[in-house]
Each structure stands twice: as structure tokens, then as C-alpha cells.
Amino acid sequence: MVDDASEENVNRVVDRGKAVSDEVVSDEVVSDPPGWELPLLLFGAFRTLIDRLHARLADEGHPDLRPAYGFAMQAIGAGGATASEIGRRLGVSKQAAGKTVDRLVALGYAVRIDDARDARRKLVHLTPRGHAALQRSAALFDELRAEWVAALGPERVRSIESGLRGVVPAETAFRLDATSWLGGV
């Protein structure tokens, strides 16, 4: 929270209780909210979905699985990858990727094996537990989306998704390096 002494908030995160609320007339907002709300609402939506996903995963036997690990498991992929490849895919150093892989191995989600084509390389592969966690995550995301549909209606959710596809460049829509951008991994 940043408070502006003049009570004029320009490009500042403010306590919602201090912001001037928009007047709503039958689901139609009379004035546009400040621009800084959009990224915070999008991030809040992301965090809500991820937090709910991980709470459910924890209840189902994956209490140590963290959001950064999901990105890393996606970066490992179906064919496996080296720590350097994982680091590149996540936008982090080989060392940072190696630490994350160490943790995934310790938790039983991944395993390191010798590369049959190059004895100097170790490949990281997901274990059956890792694959199961990703499959369960996908199913839970479908359930979470269904909750949004129940709350907002199917047309509205499809409209949100369509609108975001229209403004998010295709090359950045499904990038895995969000953890490096947010300072994770």
C-alpha cells in the first residue's frame, strides 16, 4: 500500500478502502477504474487460481509442491531435459534450475538419468509421481475454471479468455519463464 499525501493516486497501489469507488448501475461501470487496477486484478486472479490449485494438491498428497515446481516440471517436458535446457526455458541460470531440480528429485517428482547419447550429460525426467501431479493439476484447473463459469457465466468467462488472447502476444501467452520474471526459482 502506498498512500499519497495529496490523496490523488496516480500510478500507485493504494488501500482499496481509500480509493474512490466507481458507481455501478446494473453491472455497468459509469467511470473507468484507474489503470493500475488491471494488472493487480489479473495478478490477483492468477494468484487465486494458483493458491486454490495448490491447496487442493496439498489435500491430495502433494503438500510440498510449489508453483515454481509446476513451471519447472513443464520445462522438463515429456522427453526430459538437462538443467541448462530447463534454465533456458525458465529464464533462470543453470544453477537456479539445478537447485529446483534437486528439490523435485528429493520430493520424488523427477529423476536424473545418464543421457544415452552423451555420457557427460544428465537428463531430468519426470517420475510417475511428477506426471500424476501435472495431470491432476490440469484436471483441477478445469474444475477451477468451472467455478468461474458458475460464478460469472460461461459467456463472460469465454469473453474474458477471448479478450486476453486478443491483447496478449501469442509468443508470450504460454511462456514458462514467469518465475524468473517474478523473482522465483
C-alpha angles and dihedrals in degrees: 000000000000118000121203113214091218090053088232106122114203118170090340133126107237137183105270088228090063097046120097106251121227119246111246122206113186096325092316117115110221095204131026117254118240115281094244090067095068098065091041092050091047091048090045090052090049092049092046092053094044094045092049091047092052093045089055092044089052090052089051097054104281103099095147096050110115129192092251089056091057090055090048093049089051089050091052088058131184095299098045128242142219121254088253091054091047090050092051092048091050096040093240135114123276087247093054090047089048091054091051091047089050089056093046089051092048090051093048098247096112141021133203117228135176114265107244090212098048122025091200092064131076118205122209116219131180116249122225086265090055093049091047091051091052092047091049090047090054091051091047091051088055089051092048091049088051088055089055089049090052091050100040105020128252096268093052093049091048089048092052091049092046092047092050091049087054095055103031111080110243092235092059100037096091104022117147097209095086090109092060091046091052092044098253133127 
